mmCIF file of C-alpha atoms and ligand atoms in Angstrom:
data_model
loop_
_atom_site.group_PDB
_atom_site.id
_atom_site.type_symbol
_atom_site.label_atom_id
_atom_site.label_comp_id
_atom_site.label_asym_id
_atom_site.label_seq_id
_atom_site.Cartn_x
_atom_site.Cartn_y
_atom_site.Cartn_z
ATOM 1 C CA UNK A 19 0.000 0.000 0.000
ATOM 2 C CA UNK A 20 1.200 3.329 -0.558
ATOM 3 C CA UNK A 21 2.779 5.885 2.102
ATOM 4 C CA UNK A 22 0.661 7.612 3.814
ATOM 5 C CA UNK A 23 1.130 11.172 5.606
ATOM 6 C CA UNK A 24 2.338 10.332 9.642
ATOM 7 C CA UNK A 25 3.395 6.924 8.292
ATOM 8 C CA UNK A 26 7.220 5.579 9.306
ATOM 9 C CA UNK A 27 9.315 6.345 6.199
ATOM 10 C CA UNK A 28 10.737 3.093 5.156
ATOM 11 C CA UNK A 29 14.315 2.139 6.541
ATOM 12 C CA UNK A 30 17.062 0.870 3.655
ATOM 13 C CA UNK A 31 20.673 0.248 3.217
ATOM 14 C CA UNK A 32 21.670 1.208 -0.652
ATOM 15 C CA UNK A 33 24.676 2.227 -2.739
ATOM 16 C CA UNK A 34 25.187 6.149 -3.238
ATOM 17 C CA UNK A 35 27.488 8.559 -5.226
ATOM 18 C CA UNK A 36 28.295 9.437 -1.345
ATOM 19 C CA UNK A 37 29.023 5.621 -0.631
ATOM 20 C CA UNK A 38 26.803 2.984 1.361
ATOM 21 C CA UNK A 39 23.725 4.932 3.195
ATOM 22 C CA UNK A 40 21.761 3.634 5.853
ATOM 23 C CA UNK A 41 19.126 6.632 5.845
ATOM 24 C CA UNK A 42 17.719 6.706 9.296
ATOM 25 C CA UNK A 43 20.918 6.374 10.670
ATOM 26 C CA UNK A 44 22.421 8.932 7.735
ATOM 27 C CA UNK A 45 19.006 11.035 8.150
ATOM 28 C CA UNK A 46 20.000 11.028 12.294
ATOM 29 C CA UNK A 47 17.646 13.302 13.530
ATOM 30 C CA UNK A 48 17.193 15.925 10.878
ATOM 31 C CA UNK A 49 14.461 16.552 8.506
ATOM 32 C CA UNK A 50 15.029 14.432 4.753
ATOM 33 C CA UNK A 51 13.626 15.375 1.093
ATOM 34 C CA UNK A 52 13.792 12.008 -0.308
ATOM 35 C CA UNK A 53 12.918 12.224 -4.000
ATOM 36 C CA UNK A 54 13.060 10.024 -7.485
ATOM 37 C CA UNK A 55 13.921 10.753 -10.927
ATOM 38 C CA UNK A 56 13.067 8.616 -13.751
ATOM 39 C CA UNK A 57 16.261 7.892 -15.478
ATOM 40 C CA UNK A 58 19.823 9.447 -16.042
ATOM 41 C CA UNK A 59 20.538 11.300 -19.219
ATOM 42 C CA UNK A 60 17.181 12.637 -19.574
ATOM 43 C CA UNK A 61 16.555 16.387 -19.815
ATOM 44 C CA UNK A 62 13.932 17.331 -17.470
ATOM 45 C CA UNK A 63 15.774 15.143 -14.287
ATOM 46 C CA UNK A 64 18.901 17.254 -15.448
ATOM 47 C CA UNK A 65 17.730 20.004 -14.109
ATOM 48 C CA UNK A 66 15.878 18.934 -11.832
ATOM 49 C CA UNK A 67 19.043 17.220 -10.343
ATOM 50 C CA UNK A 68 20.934 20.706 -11.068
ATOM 51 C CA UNK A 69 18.261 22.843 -9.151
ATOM 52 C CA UNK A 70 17.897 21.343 -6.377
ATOM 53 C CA UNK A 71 21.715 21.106 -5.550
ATOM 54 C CA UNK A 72 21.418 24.879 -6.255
ATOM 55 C CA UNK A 73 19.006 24.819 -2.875
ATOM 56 C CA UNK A 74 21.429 22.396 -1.032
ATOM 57 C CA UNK A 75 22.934 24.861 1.292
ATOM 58 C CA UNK A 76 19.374 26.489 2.378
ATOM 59 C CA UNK A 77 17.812 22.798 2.567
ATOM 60 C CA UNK A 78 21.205 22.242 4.765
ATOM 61 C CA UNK A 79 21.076 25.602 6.867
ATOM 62 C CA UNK A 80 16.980 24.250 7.861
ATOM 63 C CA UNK A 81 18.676 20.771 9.177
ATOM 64 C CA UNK A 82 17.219 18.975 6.220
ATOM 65 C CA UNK A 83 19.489 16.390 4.481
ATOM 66 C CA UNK A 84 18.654 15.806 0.393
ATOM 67 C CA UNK A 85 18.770 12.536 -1.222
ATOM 68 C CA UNK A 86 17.645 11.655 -4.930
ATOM 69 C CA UNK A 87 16.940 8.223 -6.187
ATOM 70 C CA UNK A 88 15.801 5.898 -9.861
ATOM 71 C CA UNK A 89 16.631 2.420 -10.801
ATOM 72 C CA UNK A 90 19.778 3.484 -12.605
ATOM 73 C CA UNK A 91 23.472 2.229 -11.541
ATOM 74 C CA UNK A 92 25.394 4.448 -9.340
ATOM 75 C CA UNK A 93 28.183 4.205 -12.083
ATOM 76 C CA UNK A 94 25.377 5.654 -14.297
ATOM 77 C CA UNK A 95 24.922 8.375 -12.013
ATOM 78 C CA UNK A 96 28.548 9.322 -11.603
ATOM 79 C CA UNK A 97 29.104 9.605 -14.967
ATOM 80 C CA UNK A 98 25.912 11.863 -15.397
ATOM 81 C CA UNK A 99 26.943 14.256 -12.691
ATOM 82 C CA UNK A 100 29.279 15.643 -14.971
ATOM 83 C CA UNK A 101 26.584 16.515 -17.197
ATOM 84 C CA UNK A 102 24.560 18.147 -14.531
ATOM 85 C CA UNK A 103 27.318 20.189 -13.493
ATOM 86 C CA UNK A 104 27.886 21.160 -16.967
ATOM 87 C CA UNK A 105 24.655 22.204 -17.672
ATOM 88 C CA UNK A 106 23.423 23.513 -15.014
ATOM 89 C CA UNK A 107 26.488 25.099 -13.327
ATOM 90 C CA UNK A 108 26.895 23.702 -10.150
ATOM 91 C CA UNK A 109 28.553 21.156 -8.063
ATOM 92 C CA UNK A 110 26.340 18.108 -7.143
ATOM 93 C CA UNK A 111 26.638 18.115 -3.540
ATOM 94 C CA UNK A 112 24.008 15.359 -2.207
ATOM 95 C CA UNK A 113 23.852 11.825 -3.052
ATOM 96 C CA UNK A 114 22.069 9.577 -5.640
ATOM 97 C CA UNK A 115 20.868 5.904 -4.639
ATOM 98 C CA UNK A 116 21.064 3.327 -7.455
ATOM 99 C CA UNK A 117 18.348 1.189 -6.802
ATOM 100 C CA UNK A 118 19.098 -1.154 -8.886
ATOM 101 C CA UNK A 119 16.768 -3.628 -7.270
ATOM 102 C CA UNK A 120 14.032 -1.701 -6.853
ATOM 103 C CA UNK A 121 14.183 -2.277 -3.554
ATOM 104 C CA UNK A 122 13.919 1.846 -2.316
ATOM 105 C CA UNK A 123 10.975 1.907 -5.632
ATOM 106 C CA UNK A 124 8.660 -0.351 -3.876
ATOM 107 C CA UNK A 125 9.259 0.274 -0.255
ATOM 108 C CA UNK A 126 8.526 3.696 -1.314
ATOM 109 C CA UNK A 127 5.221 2.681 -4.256
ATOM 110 C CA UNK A 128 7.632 4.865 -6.808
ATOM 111 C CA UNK A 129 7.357 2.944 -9.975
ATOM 112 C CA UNK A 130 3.631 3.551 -11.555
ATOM 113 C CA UNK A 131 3.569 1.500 -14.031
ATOM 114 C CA UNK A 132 0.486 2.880 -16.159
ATOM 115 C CA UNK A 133 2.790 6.426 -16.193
ATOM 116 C CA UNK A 134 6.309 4.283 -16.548
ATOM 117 C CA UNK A 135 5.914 0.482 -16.918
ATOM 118 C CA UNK A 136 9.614 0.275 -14.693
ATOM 119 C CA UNK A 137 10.829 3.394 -14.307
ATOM 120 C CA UNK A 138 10.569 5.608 -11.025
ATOM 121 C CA UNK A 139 7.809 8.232 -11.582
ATOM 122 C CA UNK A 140 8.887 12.191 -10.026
ATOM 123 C CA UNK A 141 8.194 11.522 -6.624
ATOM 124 C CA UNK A 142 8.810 13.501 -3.173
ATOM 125 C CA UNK A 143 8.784 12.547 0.620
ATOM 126 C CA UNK A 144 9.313 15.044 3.208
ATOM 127 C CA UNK A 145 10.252 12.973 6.555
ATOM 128 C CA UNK A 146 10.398 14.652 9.668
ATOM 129 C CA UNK A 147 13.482 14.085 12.152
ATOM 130 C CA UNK A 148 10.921 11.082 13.931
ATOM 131 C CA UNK A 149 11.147 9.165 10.686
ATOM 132 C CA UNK A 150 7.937 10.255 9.509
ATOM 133 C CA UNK A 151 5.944 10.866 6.274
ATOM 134 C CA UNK A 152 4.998 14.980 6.379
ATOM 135 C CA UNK A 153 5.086 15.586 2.513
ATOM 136 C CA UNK A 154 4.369 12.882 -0.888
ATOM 137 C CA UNK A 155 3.943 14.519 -4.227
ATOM 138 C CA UNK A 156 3.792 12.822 -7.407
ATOM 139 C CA UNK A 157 4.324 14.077 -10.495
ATOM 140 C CA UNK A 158 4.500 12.614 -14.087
ATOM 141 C CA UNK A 159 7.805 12.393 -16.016
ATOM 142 C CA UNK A 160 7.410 15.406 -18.962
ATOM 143 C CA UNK A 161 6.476 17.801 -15.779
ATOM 144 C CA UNK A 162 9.777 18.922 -13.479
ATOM 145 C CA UNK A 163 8.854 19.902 -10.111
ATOM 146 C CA UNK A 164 9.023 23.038 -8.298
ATOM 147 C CA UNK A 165 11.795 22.522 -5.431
ATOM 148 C CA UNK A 166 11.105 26.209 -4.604
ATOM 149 C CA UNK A 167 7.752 24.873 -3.517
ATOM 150 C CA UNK A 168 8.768 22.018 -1.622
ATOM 151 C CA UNK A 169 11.199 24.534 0.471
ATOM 152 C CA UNK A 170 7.798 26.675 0.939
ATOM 153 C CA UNK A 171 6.482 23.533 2.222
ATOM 154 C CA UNK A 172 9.338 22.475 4.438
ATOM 155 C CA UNK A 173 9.195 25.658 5.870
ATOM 156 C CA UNK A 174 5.737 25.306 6.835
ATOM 157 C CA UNK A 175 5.752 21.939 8.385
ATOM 158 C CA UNK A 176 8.403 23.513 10.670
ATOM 159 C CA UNK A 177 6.750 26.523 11.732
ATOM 160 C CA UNK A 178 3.546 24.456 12.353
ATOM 161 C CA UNK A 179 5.600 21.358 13.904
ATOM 162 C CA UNK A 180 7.155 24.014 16.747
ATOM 163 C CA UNK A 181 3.743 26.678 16.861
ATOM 164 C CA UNK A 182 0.441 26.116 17.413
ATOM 165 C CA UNK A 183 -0.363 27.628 13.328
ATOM 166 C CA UNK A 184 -1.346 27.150 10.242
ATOM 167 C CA UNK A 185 0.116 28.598 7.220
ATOM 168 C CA UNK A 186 -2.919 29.892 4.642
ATOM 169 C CA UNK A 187 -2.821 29.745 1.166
ATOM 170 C CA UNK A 188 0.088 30.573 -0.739
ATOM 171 C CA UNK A 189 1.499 31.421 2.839
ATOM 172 C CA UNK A 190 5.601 32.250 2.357
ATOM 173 C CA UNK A 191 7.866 32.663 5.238
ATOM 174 C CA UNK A 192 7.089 36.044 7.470
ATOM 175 C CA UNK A 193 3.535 36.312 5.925
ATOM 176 C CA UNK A 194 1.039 36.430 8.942
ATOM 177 C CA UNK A 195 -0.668 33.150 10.015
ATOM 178 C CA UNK A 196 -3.281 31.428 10.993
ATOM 179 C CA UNK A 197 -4.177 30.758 14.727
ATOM 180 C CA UNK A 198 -5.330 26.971 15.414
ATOM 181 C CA UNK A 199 -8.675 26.643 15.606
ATOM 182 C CA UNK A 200 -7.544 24.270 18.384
ATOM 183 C CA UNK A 201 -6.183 27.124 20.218
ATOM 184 C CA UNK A 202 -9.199 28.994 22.399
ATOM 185 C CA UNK A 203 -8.911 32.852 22.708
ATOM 186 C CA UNK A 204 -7.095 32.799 25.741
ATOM 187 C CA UNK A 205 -4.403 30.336 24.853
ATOM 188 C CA UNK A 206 -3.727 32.427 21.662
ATOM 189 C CA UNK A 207 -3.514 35.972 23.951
ATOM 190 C CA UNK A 208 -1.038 33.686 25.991
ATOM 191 C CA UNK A 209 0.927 32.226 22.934
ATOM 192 C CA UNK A 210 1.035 35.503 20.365
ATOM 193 C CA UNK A 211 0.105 38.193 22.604
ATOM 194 C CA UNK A 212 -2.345 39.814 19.864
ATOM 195 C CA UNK A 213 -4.480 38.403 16.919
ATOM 196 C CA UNK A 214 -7.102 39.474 14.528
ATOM 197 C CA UNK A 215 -10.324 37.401 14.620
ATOM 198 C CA UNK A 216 -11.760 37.895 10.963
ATOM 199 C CA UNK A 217 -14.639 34.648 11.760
ATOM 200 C CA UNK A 218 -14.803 32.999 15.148
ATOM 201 C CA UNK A 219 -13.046 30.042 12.900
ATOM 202 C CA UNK A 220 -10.845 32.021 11.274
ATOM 203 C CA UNK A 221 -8.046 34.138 13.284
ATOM 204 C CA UNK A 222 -4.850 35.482 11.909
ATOM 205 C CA UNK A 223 -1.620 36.560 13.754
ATOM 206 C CA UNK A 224 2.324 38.108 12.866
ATOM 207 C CA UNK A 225 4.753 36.159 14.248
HETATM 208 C C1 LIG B 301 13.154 13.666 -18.549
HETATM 209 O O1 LIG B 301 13.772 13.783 -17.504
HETATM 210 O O2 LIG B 301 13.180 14.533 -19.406
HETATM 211 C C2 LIG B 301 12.332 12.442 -18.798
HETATM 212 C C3 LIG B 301 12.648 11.253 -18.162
HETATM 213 C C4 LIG B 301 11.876 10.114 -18.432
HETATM 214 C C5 LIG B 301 10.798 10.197 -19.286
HETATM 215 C C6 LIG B 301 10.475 11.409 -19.881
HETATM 216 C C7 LIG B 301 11.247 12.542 -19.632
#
């Protein structure tokens, strides 16, 4: 069955470009963006591959560890890293699993077979520092994802894992917030000191 949100994330051993990763023990206790690509040498993983290395150091500097995945070798995957470098202008600076057996693919439900008969489909798991599912997206192969969106969501689950919030729609860091409905008037006074209360249900606050 597939993953669901609050589920454990999967525990595997696999071959890296980094070397031989046990990820709960290499995740320790931060957060992890655990994501597949469909194959090497393909144009929209490229950059996909590029980008996010590009966000490494911000994913890094929010205690989140990166880690991409497909069924290719990791000999395949070294030798395309100097492509992505290449083309995209940047040093790859997280590791690649080849999952070769497709072991990490169905712990993880990756391969969709009516989308790519064998092939890893664009997948994403946010996992929180417990081990568990926060985040899955799934997107088709000819669409690259937006890894500018899954920081905006990373940031989120933080803010709401530490406050008693929610973040509204299209919510980016510093915007104002919304109080838990959870939270009664007096606990919120206590917790931000002022809000606005636009609906009884529906109270906003700056942090
Ligand atoms: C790509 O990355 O461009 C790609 C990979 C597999 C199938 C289709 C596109």
């Amino acid at each position: 069955m597939a993953l669901r949100l609050g589920d454990e994330a999967p525990d595997f051993t696999a071959n890296s470009t980094q070397g031989e990763i046990s990820f709960h023990a290499w995740k320790g206790d931060s957060w992890a963006i655990l994501f597949s690509h469909p194959k090497d040498f393909t144009p929209v993983c490229t950059t996909e591959l590029g980008y996010t290395a590009k966000l490494a150091d911000r994913f890094a500097a929010k205690n989140t560890k990166v880690l991409a995945v497909s069924v290719d070798s990791v000999d395949d995957h070294n030798a395309w890293v100097g492509d992505i470098e290449e083309t995209q202008g940047v040093a790859m600076n997280y590791p690649i699993i080849g999952d070769t057996s497709r072991e990490i693919a169905e712990l993880y439900d990756m391969i969709h077979p009516n989308e790519l008969e064998t092939l890893t489909v664009r997948s994403v798991f946010v996992i929180s520092p417990d081990h568990k599912v926060k985040l899955t997206l799934t997107y088709p192969a000819s669409t690259g994802r937006n890894f500018d969106e899954i920081e905006r969501v990373l940031d989120s689950l933080q803010l709401t894992a530490s406050r008693p919030v929610a973040t509204p729609v299209n919510w980016t860091p510093g915007d104002d917030v919304i109080v838990s409905p959870g939270l009664s008037d007096e606990a919120a006074t206590e917790e931000f000191g002022s809000f606005v209360t636009h609906k009884p249900y529906l109270r906003t606050t700056t942090l």
